[in-house]
Each structure stands twice: as structure tokens, then as C-alpha cells.
Amino acid sequence: PPRSTPKPSSAASDVYKRQFMINISNKPFDLKSLNDLILNQTPIKLADDVILKIESCRSYLDSKIGSSEAAIYGINTGFGALYNVKITVSNLIKLQENLVRSHACGAGAFVPQPIIKLMLLLKIKALCYGHSGVQLKTVQRLVDFYNCDILPVVYTQGSLGASGDLAPLAHIALSIIGEGEVWYMGRQQATSKVLKEKGWSPISLQSKEGLALLNGTQFMSAYALHCLLTSYKVSYLSDLIAALSLEAFNGRLEPFDRLVHSVRPHKGQIITAERISKFLEGSLLMREKKNHVQDPYSFRCIPQVHGASKDTLEFVRQTVLTEINSVTDNPNIFVEEDVIISGGNFHGQPLAFALDYLKIAMAELGSISERRTFQLISGLRGLPSFLVDKPGLNSGLMIPQYTAASIVSANKQLATPASVDSIVSSNGQEDHVSMGANAATQAVQIVENVEQILAIELINASQALFFRSHKTAPFLEKFITAFREAVPKVTKDRIFHKDLQKSLEFLKSLTLENELFLEDQTD
């Protein structure tokens, strides 16, 4: 690296002595590498080419400010509606610090720490393109925070999803200047205390830096990335549990025949039909003679419904990958072209649409899952009512379906598009916003809700299979055997809340191979 590269502090040296680190370069992130990075908690470092770009851009900006008195938005002017107020050179540093402090007004619940860590990673990536004018040591401090799991305390409420995720990112920036609070060593602590413990000095923000840190879509992007990666797993589990329910309901296999899907070749539909057919290979239950000609839509149309959600994930994937490999602050500095342009790359409309679409797609996986649960407990096809012996004396699995129905209804409310709303801010200067941040927090709720709905369906499918004379397919049999160690057969009424918890924990504990839940995004 160039001689000017700042060395990591000695307090972080244990991290940097590790043999393997991931270079953050100008090469675009892809989902698999990001997933591996998250799962393995691999430390990161700035690539040489990135260091040169960051330093070159900062030098250019310093030269530009020193040689010109022209007003440059956010660099020597006020912000938002105060864009016409010129700031003297002597106050440029104070301007950036005031910006950070005044915008750190988040409210609501804490952002989950894994998402905060993603925010750090994505902000580092955006600054690495060399169009933001930040100091190298500012980016390096973000890297140190990421590697040492020093995570700024950020709140879920405050972003309008335009002009960047201002309030959430301001809480990230606060930690850079040694203020606010961070999560460290399992507890919430004053940033100043942690910096002192590490032997680090607060960063003195130079011109443009506060704006570069605050402008950007990293709150929305981090939520979107987290939801997307989880959604691939949920999509896979939806297919797996649906196959079990199909077996338990004595359903028909013909709707999954490749000929059906060859004449309506939506990619997700084909993947779903092929996957479930593979799950059901060797099933004696599927070979049984059927007394019914058709199954309800929640079984017969699994490929079409689950497949549509898969196709939605593909759209979301493309949007998210474009966003996290982009420069989203303002103004943008183009060194080679010798120009600084104030634009609108901070506007979250693309992410807002994608997150709303994701919300709808995942809510539908929960909706059709609940319908399969309803069919399983309805006393049809040789199954006892509510899947228990002596129904009446025992309520059996009557009320878990109520719980699933309640969650499905909540998802319908959460899935209402946030992006159709807007509200004027900054005295009319910011007169159209995306509300993508609201879509982001709603999306994570929906994805978590769908996991619980699937956990309820799994309990019902497992219980229903106890009443069948044949075993299910070999692959599914292994899965259900492992599950029954956590949730055994229901022989009489018990506290089913515990079963719901254990079923959800079982699903969350599953570590799937990457290709199982990322295969849907391959070309």
C-alpha cells in the first residue's frame, strides 16, 4: 500500500494479524460472496486501488476549495433548504460536525446489530469508489469498527428514504467523531469510552465528509440485503414444508409434472415444480391410489404461487446488487472530468419499490402456507379433525391455525406499499421522498412472520403424517425425523406455544448450503 496509508490502531491489531482478510475493492459485490462474508465474519481491508481513489478524490477536493470561491452544495453551503447560505472556509469543519449532530435524531426501536454491521460494510463500499471526497482515515475508521464489532447504536425511525437515510446514518457518523453510543462487547457503551479503551482519537471531519457519511441509502440497502438473503432460505423452506404437507394431505403429484410448466415457463414456477418433485422422489404415499381428482389451490398451485415469489426475489436481487455497488451520496466528485455535480443518487425510490415488492412476495408465501395448515386440520382425507385422537376432549392443533391466520392478516397490513406515500420536508426543498426506510423495517417483520407461519405448518404436516400408513419420501423422512426430536407427536393437549417456539428455532437453526437458497438468482 502507499506510504500514506494509515495503519490500523494497535488495539485492533489482533484482527489484522489474521491470515485471511477480504479486500474491499471496486469489484462489485455479489450475493454469494456477501453471504460468505456474513456467515464467516471475515475481516476486511481496503484494496490498494481503492486507497488511491479515495486519496486522489480528497486531494482534488482540497485543491478545488482552495482555488475557487464558487458555491458548491454541501461543501461550502448549508444543506437542504439552506443550500443558498454560503459558509466561510474557517467554518467548513464546524459545518460538517453540526450536520452530524443535528441529523442524529433517530427514534423508535434499535436497529438489529447484524443490520448495523451491514450498514457499515455498505457505507465502506460506497465510499471506496472515490467520488465522495472523504479522508482515507475516515473510511479506515469504519473498517476498524466493522472488524472489531464496534457497532454504532442506530434507531429504526427517522429516514424518509430520500436525501439519503439521513437520521440513521447520522448515528453512524456520530461514532466517527467520538460521540453517541455503540454496541461493543455485548453492551451499549459511550463511543468516547470505547475509543479511549482502543487508543483511538475521534476523526475530525473535513469539508464534505459529514454529507458523504449521511447521504446514502445504506439503511435501506442493509435491510434489503438482510431480507433478501433470509428470503432465499425461507423460499427453500416453503417448498420443503409444502412437500411435506402435500404428502400428509395425500395430494396428487401431476400438478408438478414438467409438461405442465413447459407450456407456461416462468423461471420460478419451473424451479419450484422441479424442486418439489425431487423432494418427493421414492415416496410411497405419492404412489397410493387417489380417490380425488384435484387438490385445493394451496396444494395444486404451489409451483405457480411459490414460483412467482421466486421471480420477485430475482427482481429484488438485481435492484439490491445495483444499489450496493453504487455511489449514493451527494454531490458526486468526478476527478478525471474535473467537475463536482449535485444530483439525486441518494433517492431511495428503486429500493422502496423493491422492498415493497419483496413484502408482497413473502407475505404470499405465508398466506398460502396458512391455507395448507387449514386444510390439514379440517378432518379431510382420512385425517382426524385438528389432527388429534379424541377431538372434542382434545382441541389438538385447532388454535395454532388461529395464530397463523392472525400473523397472515398482520402481514397483509404490513405489505401495503410504503412507496406510494410521500411527505414534504426541508421547507419544500425535499418535496418528494420514497419512504423506502419504512418499507425496509416492514419487510424484515414480514420475513420473520413468514418463518413463524411456516413453523406452524411444519408442526401440522409432521402431526398429520403420523396418521398415514406409509412413510414419506426418503429425503423428507430424514428431515421430519430430525424435526420430531424437537417437536414430538401430539397425543393430548399441551401448551402449544412451546411447540411453536421449538419449531421456529428448528427452522432458524438450519444452515443450508449456499446453492440451496441462492440458486434462484443464478442466470
PDB file of C-alpha atoms in Angstrom, residues 180-386:
ATOM      1  CA  GLY A 180     -23.126   8.925  20.548  1.00  0.00           C
ATOM      2  CA  GLU A 181     -23.143   5.305  21.638  1.00  0.00           C
ATOM      3  CA  VAL A 182     -22.016   1.954  20.258  1.00  0.00           C
ATOM      4  CA  TRP A 183     -22.674  -1.703  20.885  1.00  0.00           C
ATOM      5  CA  TYR A 184     -19.435  -3.311  21.998  1.00  0.00           C
ATOM      6  CA  MET A 185     -18.568  -6.447  23.960  1.00  0.00           C
ATOM      7  CA  GLY A 186     -22.242  -7.278  24.371  1.00  0.00           C
ATOM      8  CA  ARG A 187     -23.431  -3.983  25.792  1.00  0.00           C
ATOM      9  CA  GLN A 188     -24.303  -0.410  24.899  1.00  0.00           C
ATOM     10  CA  GLN A 189     -21.482   1.999  25.710  1.00  0.00           C
ATOM     11  CA  ALA A 190     -20.485   5.607  25.130  1.00  0.00           C
ATOM     12  CA  THR A 191     -18.412   5.870  21.964  1.00  0.00           C
ATOM     13  CA  SER A 192     -15.891   8.107  23.708  1.00  0.00           C
ATOM     14  CA  LYS A 193     -15.267   5.390  26.316  1.00  0.00           C
ATOM     15  CA  VAL A 194     -14.685   2.686  23.689  1.00  0.00           C
ATOM     16  CA  LEU A 195     -12.375   4.914  21.627  1.00  0.00           C
ATOM     17  CA  LYS A 196     -10.333   5.692  24.718  1.00  0.00           C
ATOM     18  CA  GLU A 197     -10.101   1.989  25.526  1.00  0.00           C
ATOM     19  CA  LYS A 198      -8.904   1.303  21.973  1.00  0.00           C
ATOM     20  CA  GLY A 199      -6.452   4.181  21.945  1.00  0.00           C
ATOM     21  CA  TRP A 200      -8.197   5.821  19.007  1.00  0.00           C
ATOM     22  CA  SER A 201      -8.772   9.548  18.543  1.00  0.00           C
ATOM     23  CA  PRO A 202     -12.061  10.858  17.149  1.00  0.00           C
ATOM     24  CA  ILE A 203     -11.911  11.746  13.461  1.00  0.00           C
ATOM     25  CA  SER A 204     -12.008  15.470  12.691  1.00  0.00           C
ATOM     26  CA  LEU A 205     -14.346  15.649   9.703  1.00  0.00           C
ATOM     27  CA  GLN A 206     -13.163  17.801   6.815  1.00  0.00           C
ATOM     28  CA  SER A 207     -15.263  19.572   4.187  1.00  0.00           C
ATOM     29  CA  LYS A 208     -17.929  17.363   2.544  1.00  0.00           C
ATOM     30  CA  GLU A 209     -17.295  14.393   4.860  1.00  0.00           C
ATOM     31  CA  GLY A 210     -20.353  14.735   7.064  1.00  0.00           C
ATOM     32  CA  LEU A 211     -22.535  14.939   3.986  1.00  0.00           C
ATOM     33  CA  ALA A 212     -20.797  11.937   2.423  1.00  0.00           C
ATOM     34  CA  LEU A 213     -21.454   9.877   5.545  1.00  0.00           C
ATOM     35  CA  LEU A 214     -25.095  10.952   5.916  1.00  0.00           C
ATOM     36  CA  ASN A 215     -26.157  10.933   2.275  1.00  0.00           C
ATOM     37  CA  GLY A 216     -26.681   7.407   1.039  1.00  0.00           C
ATOM     38  CA  THR A 217     -29.111   4.517   1.115  1.00  0.00           C
ATOM     39  CA  GLN A 218     -27.194   2.167   3.406  1.00  0.00           C
ATOM     40  CA  PHE A 219     -30.019   1.823   5.970  1.00  0.00           C
ATOM     41  CA  MET A 220     -32.472   0.695   3.294  1.00  0.00           C
ATOM     42  CA  SER A 221     -29.808  -1.334   1.478  1.00  0.00           C
ATOM     43  CA  ALA A 222     -28.703  -3.191   4.597  1.00  0.00           C
ATOM     44  CA  TYR A 223     -32.278  -4.132   5.443  1.00  0.00           C
ATOM     45  CA  ALA A 224     -32.920  -5.144   1.845  1.00  0.00           C
ATOM     46  CA  LEU A 225     -29.802  -7.317   1.713  1.00  0.00           C
ATOM     47  CA  HIS A 226     -30.611  -8.952   5.045  1.00  0.00           C
ATOM     48  CA  CYS A 227     -34.204  -9.628   3.976  1.00  0.00           C
ATOM     49  CA  LEU A 228     -33.152 -10.921   0.568  1.00  0.00           C
ATOM     50  CA  LEU A 229     -30.649 -13.439   1.923  1.00  0.00           C
ATOM     51  CA  THR A 230     -33.161 -14.641   4.525  1.00  0.00           C
ATOM     52  CA  SER A 231     -35.903 -14.786   1.906  1.00  0.00           C
ATOM     53  CA  TYR A 232     -33.952 -17.253  -0.240  1.00  0.00           C
ATOM     54  CA  LYS A 233     -33.789 -19.586   2.742  1.00  0.00           C
ATOM     55  CA  VAL A 234     -37.476 -19.034   3.513  1.00  0.00           C
ATOM     56  CA  SER A 235     -38.334 -19.715  -0.133  1.00  0.00           C
ATOM     57  CA  TYR A 236     -36.499 -23.030   0.010  1.00  0.00           C
ATOM     58  CA  LEU A 237     -38.147 -23.986   3.306  1.00  0.00           C
ATOM     59  CA  SER A 238     -41.553 -23.051   1.895  1.00  0.00           C
ATOM     60  CA  ASP A 239     -41.051 -25.638  -0.856  1.00  0.00           C
ATOM     61  CA  LEU A 240     -39.761 -28.242   1.581  1.00  0.00           C
ATOM     62  CA  ILE A 241     -42.590 -27.859   4.080  1.00  0.00           C
ATOM     63  CA  ALA A 242     -45.184 -27.652   1.294  1.00  0.00           C
ATOM     64  CA  ALA A 243     -43.918 -31.022   0.007  1.00  0.00           C
ATOM     65  CA  LEU A 244     -44.436 -32.494   3.467  1.00  0.00           C
ATOM     66  CA  SER A 245     -47.955 -31.057   3.634  1.00  0.00           C
ATOM     67  CA  LEU A 246     -48.732 -32.443   0.182  1.00  0.00           C
ATOM     68  CA  GLU A 247     -47.682 -35.884   1.401  1.00  0.00           C
ATOM     69  CA  ALA A 248     -49.685 -35.508   4.603  1.00  0.00           C
ATOM     70  CA  PHE A 249     -52.786 -34.360   2.710  1.00  0.00           C
ATOM     71  CA  ASN A 250     -52.500 -37.304   0.310  1.00  0.00           C
ATOM     72  CA  GLY A 251     -52.133 -34.869  -2.578  1.00  0.00           C
ATOM     73  CA  ARG A 252     -51.542 -35.562  -6.229  1.00  0.00           C
ATOM     74  CA  LEU A 253     -48.190 -35.294  -7.994  1.00  0.00           C
ATOM     75  CA  GLU A 254     -49.464 -34.470 -11.500  1.00  0.00           C
ATOM     76  CA  PRO A 255     -49.549 -30.670 -10.964  1.00  0.00           C
ATOM     77  CA  PHE A 256     -45.752 -30.795 -10.625  1.00  0.00           C
ATOM     78  CA  ASP A 257     -45.179 -32.587 -13.939  1.00  0.00           C
ATOM     79  CA  ARG A 258     -42.635 -30.776 -16.121  1.00  0.00           C
ATOM     80  CA  LEU A 259     -45.047 -30.833 -19.083  1.00  0.00           C
ATOM     81  CA  VAL A 260     -47.445 -28.562 -17.220  1.00  0.00           C
ATOM     82  CA  HIS A 261     -44.735 -25.988 -16.626  1.00  0.00           C
ATOM     83  CA  SER A 262     -43.096 -26.257 -20.028  1.00  0.00           C
ATOM     84  CA  VAL A 263     -46.138 -24.545 -21.547  1.00  0.00           C
ATOM     85  CA  ARG A 264     -46.017 -21.689 -19.023  1.00  0.00           C
ATOM     86  CA  PRO A 265     -42.271 -21.404 -18.465  1.00  0.00           C
ATOM     87  CA  HIS A 266     -41.913 -18.844 -15.720  1.00  0.00           C
ATOM     88  CA  LYS A 267     -38.494 -19.498 -14.203  1.00  0.00           C
ATOM     89  CA  GLY A 268     -39.620 -19.599 -10.582  1.00  0.00           C
ATOM     90  CA  GLN A 269     -42.540 -21.869 -11.395  1.00  0.00           C
ATOM     91  CA  ILE A 270     -40.244 -24.375 -13.124  1.00  0.00           C
ATOM     92  CA  ILE A 271     -37.723 -24.311 -10.248  1.00  0.00           C
ATOM     93  CA  THR A 272     -40.471 -24.917  -7.685  1.00  0.00           C
ATOM     94  CA  ALA A 273     -42.026 -27.834  -9.554  1.00  0.00           C
ATOM     95  CA  GLU A 274     -38.655 -29.475 -10.133  1.00  0.00           C
ATOM     96  CA  ARG A 275     -37.583 -28.975  -6.525  1.00  0.00           C
ATOM     97  CA  ILE A 276     -40.741 -30.447  -5.018  1.00  0.00           C
ATOM     98  CA  SER A 277     -40.696 -33.359  -7.468  1.00  0.00           C
ATOM     99  CA  LYS A 278     -37.149 -34.089  -6.339  1.00  0.00           C
ATOM    100  CA  PHE A 279     -38.156 -33.892  -2.680  1.00  0.00           C
ATOM    101  CA  LEU A 280     -40.902 -36.457  -3.346  1.00  0.00           C
ATOM    102  CA  GLU A 281     -38.742 -38.991  -5.172  1.00  0.00           C
ATOM    103  CA  GLY A 282     -39.286 -42.504  -3.753  1.00  0.00           C
ATOM    104  CA  SER A 283     -42.439 -41.592  -1.842  1.00  0.00           C
ATOM    105  CA  LEU A 284     -44.830 -44.483  -1.269  1.00  0.00           C
ATOM    106  CA  LEU A 285     -47.540 -42.033  -0.246  1.00  0.00           C
ATOM    107  CA  MET A 286     -47.440 -40.400  -3.674  1.00  0.00           C
ATOM    108  CA  ARG A 287     -47.931 -43.801  -5.296  1.00  0.00           C
ATOM    109  CA  GLU A 288     -51.112 -44.535  -3.380  1.00  0.00           C
ATOM    110  CA  LYS A 289     -54.318 -44.600  -5.404  1.00  0.00           C
ATOM    111  CA  LYS A 290     -56.161 -41.299  -5.064  1.00  0.00           C
ATOM    112  CA  ASN A 291     -59.896 -41.065  -4.618  1.00  0.00           C
ATOM    113  CA  HIS A 292     -59.930 -37.378  -5.520  1.00  0.00           C
ATOM    114  CA  VAL A 293     -59.349 -35.854  -8.952  1.00  0.00           C
ATOM    115  CA  GLN A 294     -57.967 -32.494  -7.811  1.00  0.00           C
ATOM    116  CA  ASP A 295     -56.358 -30.822  -4.812  1.00  0.00           C
ATOM    117  CA  PRO A 296     -57.208 -27.366  -3.430  1.00  0.00           C
ATOM    118  CA  TYR A 297     -55.235 -24.487  -4.933  1.00  0.00           C
ATOM    119  CA  SER A 298     -52.968 -24.204  -1.885  1.00  0.00           C
ATOM    120  CA  PHE A 299     -51.520 -27.584  -2.934  1.00  0.00           C
ATOM    121  CA  ARG A 300     -52.162 -27.762  -6.661  1.00  0.00           C
ATOM    122  CA  CYS A 301     -50.829 -24.258  -7.370  1.00  0.00           C
ATOM    123  CA  ILE A 302     -47.687 -24.392  -5.225  1.00  0.00           C
ATOM    124  CA  PRO A 303     -45.420 -24.022  -8.298  1.00  0.00           C
ATOM    125  CA  GLN A 304     -47.326 -21.001  -9.561  1.00  0.00           C
ATOM    126  CA  VAL A 305     -47.536 -19.180  -6.211  1.00  0.00           C
ATOM    127  CA  HIS A 306     -44.129 -20.061  -4.782  1.00  0.00           C
ATOM    128  CA  GLY A 307     -42.638 -19.561  -8.232  1.00  0.00           C
ATOM    129  CA  ALA A 308     -43.976 -16.024  -8.524  1.00  0.00           C
ATOM    130  CA  SER A 309     -42.293 -15.188  -5.228  1.00  0.00           C
ATOM    131  CA  LYS A 310     -39.024 -16.612  -6.558  1.00  0.00           C
ATOM    132  CA  ASP A 311     -39.286 -14.439  -9.658  1.00  0.00           C
ATOM    133  CA  THR A 312     -39.857 -11.441  -7.401  1.00  0.00           C
ATOM    134  CA  LEU A 313     -36.696 -12.275  -5.478  1.00  0.00           C
ATOM    135  CA  GLU A 314     -34.831 -12.173  -8.792  1.00  0.00           C
ATOM    136  CA  PHE A 315     -36.060  -8.630  -9.426  1.00  0.00           C
ATOM    137  CA  VAL A 316     -35.177  -7.591  -5.873  1.00  0.00           C
ATOM    138  CA  ARG A 317     -31.735  -9.176  -6.226  1.00  0.00           C
ATOM    139  CA  GLN A 318     -30.940  -7.130  -9.324  1.00  0.00           C
ATOM    140  CA  THR A 319     -32.062  -3.903  -7.660  1.00  0.00           C
ATOM    141  CA  VAL A 320     -30.195  -4.555  -4.416  1.00  0.00           C
ATOM    142  CA  LEU A 321     -26.953  -5.553  -6.131  1.00  0.00           C
ATOM    143  CA  THR A 322     -27.047  -2.445  -8.320  1.00  0.00           C
ATOM    144  CA  GLU A 323     -27.654  -0.277  -5.267  1.00  0.00           C
ATOM    145  CA  ILE A 324     -24.947  -1.686  -3.006  1.00  0.00           C
ATOM    146  CA  ASN A 325     -22.388  -1.395  -5.805  1.00  0.00           C
ATOM    147  CA  SER A 326     -23.172   2.282  -6.409  1.00  0.00           C
ATOM    148  CA  VAL A 327     -22.291   5.766  -5.186  1.00  0.00           C
ATOM    149  CA  THR A 328     -25.344   7.160  -3.400  1.00  0.00           C
ATOM    150  CA  ASP A 329     -24.142  10.323  -1.662  1.00  0.00           C
ATOM    151  CA  ASN A 330     -24.270  13.883  -2.983  1.00  0.00           C
ATOM    152  CA  PRO A 331     -22.669  15.861  -4.515  1.00  0.00           C
ATOM    153  CA  ASN A 332     -20.611  13.487  -6.645  1.00  0.00           C
ATOM    154  CA  ILE A 333     -16.989  14.336  -7.376  1.00  0.00           C
ATOM    155  CA  PHE A 334     -15.529  13.348 -10.758  1.00  0.00           C
ATOM    156  CA  VAL A 335     -11.788  13.896 -10.614  1.00  0.00           C
ATOM    157  CA  GLU A 336     -10.896  12.998 -14.191  1.00  0.00           C
ATOM    158  CA  GLU A 337     -13.718  15.147 -15.593  1.00  0.00           C
ATOM    159  CA  ASP A 338     -12.817  18.000 -13.184  1.00  0.00           C
ATOM    160  CA  VAL A 339     -16.404  18.502 -12.110  1.00  0.00           C
ATOM    161  CA  ILE A 340     -18.498  18.317  -8.937  1.00  0.00           C
ATOM    162  CA  ILE A 341     -22.193  17.657  -9.600  1.00  0.00           C
ATOM    163  CA  SER A 342     -25.117  17.899  -7.201  1.00  0.00           C
ATOM    164  CA  GLY A 343     -27.630  15.242  -8.182  1.00  0.00           C
ATOM    165  CA  GLY A 344     -30.078  12.849  -6.560  1.00  0.00           C
ATOM    166  CA  ASN A 345     -28.449   9.423  -6.252  1.00  0.00           C
ATOM    167  CA  PHE A 346     -29.494   9.369  -2.591  1.00  0.00           C
ATOM    168  CA  HIS A 347     -33.165   8.979  -3.524  1.00  0.00           C
ATOM    169  CA  GLY A 348     -34.409   5.573  -2.420  1.00  0.00           C
ATOM    170  CA  GLN A 349     -37.175   5.012  -4.956  1.00  0.00           C
ATOM    171  CA  PRO A 350     -35.600   1.899  -6.552  1.00  0.00           C
ATOM    172  CA  LEU A 351     -35.148   0.276  -3.151  1.00  0.00           C
ATOM    173  CA  ALA A 352     -38.575   1.373  -1.955  1.00  0.00           C
ATOM    174  CA  PHE A 353     -40.240  -0.368  -4.892  1.00  0.00           C
ATOM    175  CA  ALA A 354     -38.074  -3.473  -4.483  1.00  0.00           C
ATOM    176  CA  LEU A 355     -38.749  -3.706  -0.749  1.00  0.00           C
ATOM    177  CA  ASP A 356     -42.484  -3.278  -1.253  1.00  0.00           C
ATOM    178  CA  TYR A 357     -42.423  -5.983  -3.911  1.00  0.00           C
ATOM    179  CA  LEU A 358     -40.447  -8.233  -1.557  1.00  0.00           C
ATOM    180  CA  LYS A 359     -43.008  -7.626   1.184  1.00  0.00           C
ATOM    181  CA  ILE A 360     -45.840  -8.757  -1.069  1.00  0.00           C
ATOM    182  CA  ALA A 361     -43.971 -11.816  -2.353  1.00  0.00           C
ATOM    183  CA  MET A 362     -43.027 -13.044   1.108  1.00  0.00           C
ATOM    184  CA  ALA A 363     -46.464 -12.312   2.559  1.00  0.00           C
ATOM    185  CA  GLU A 364     -47.942 -14.586  -0.111  1.00  0.00           C
ATOM    186  CA  LEU A 365     -45.695 -17.466   0.926  1.00  0.00           C
ATOM    187  CA  GLY A 366     -47.148 -17.083   4.402  1.00  0.00           C
ATOM    188  CA  SER A 367     -50.686 -16.765   3.105  1.00  0.00           C
ATOM    189  CA  ILE A 368     -50.658 -19.989   1.090  1.00  0.00           C
ATOM    190  CA  SER A 369     -48.864 -21.804   3.927  1.00  0.00           C
ATOM    191  CA  GLU A 370     -51.675 -20.957   6.340  1.00  0.00           C
ATOM    192  CA  ARG A 371     -54.235 -22.274   3.845  1.00  0.00           C
ATOM    193  CA  ARG A 372     -52.437 -25.629   3.732  1.00  0.00           C
ATOM    194  CA  THR A 373     -52.470 -25.725   7.537  1.00  0.00           C
ATOM    195  CA  PHE A 374     -56.218 -25.026   7.462  1.00  0.00           C
ATOM    196  CA  GLN A 375     -56.792 -27.942   5.066  1.00  0.00           C
ATOM    197  CA  LEU A 376     -54.721 -30.326   7.193  1.00  0.00           C
ATOM    198  CA  ILE A 377     -56.775 -29.737  10.368  1.00  0.00           C
ATOM    199  CA  SER A 378     -60.183 -29.830   8.635  1.00  0.00           C
ATOM    200  CA  GLY A 379     -60.859 -33.543   9.067  1.00  0.00           C
ATOM    201  CA  LEU A 380     -60.457 -34.316   5.361  1.00  0.00           C
ATOM    202  CA  ARG A 381     -58.911 -37.280   3.507  1.00  0.00           C
ATOM    203  CA  GLY A 382     -58.836 -39.633   6.428  1.00  0.00           C
ATOM    204  CA  LEU A 383     -57.206 -37.225   8.854  1.00  0.00           C
ATOM    205  CA  PRO A 384     -58.880 -36.600  12.230  1.00  0.00           C
ATOM    206  CA  SER A 385     -60.219 -33.128  12.993  1.00  0.00           C
ATOM    207  CA  PHE A 386     -57.427 -30.942  14.345  1.00  0.00           C
TER     208      PHE A 386
END
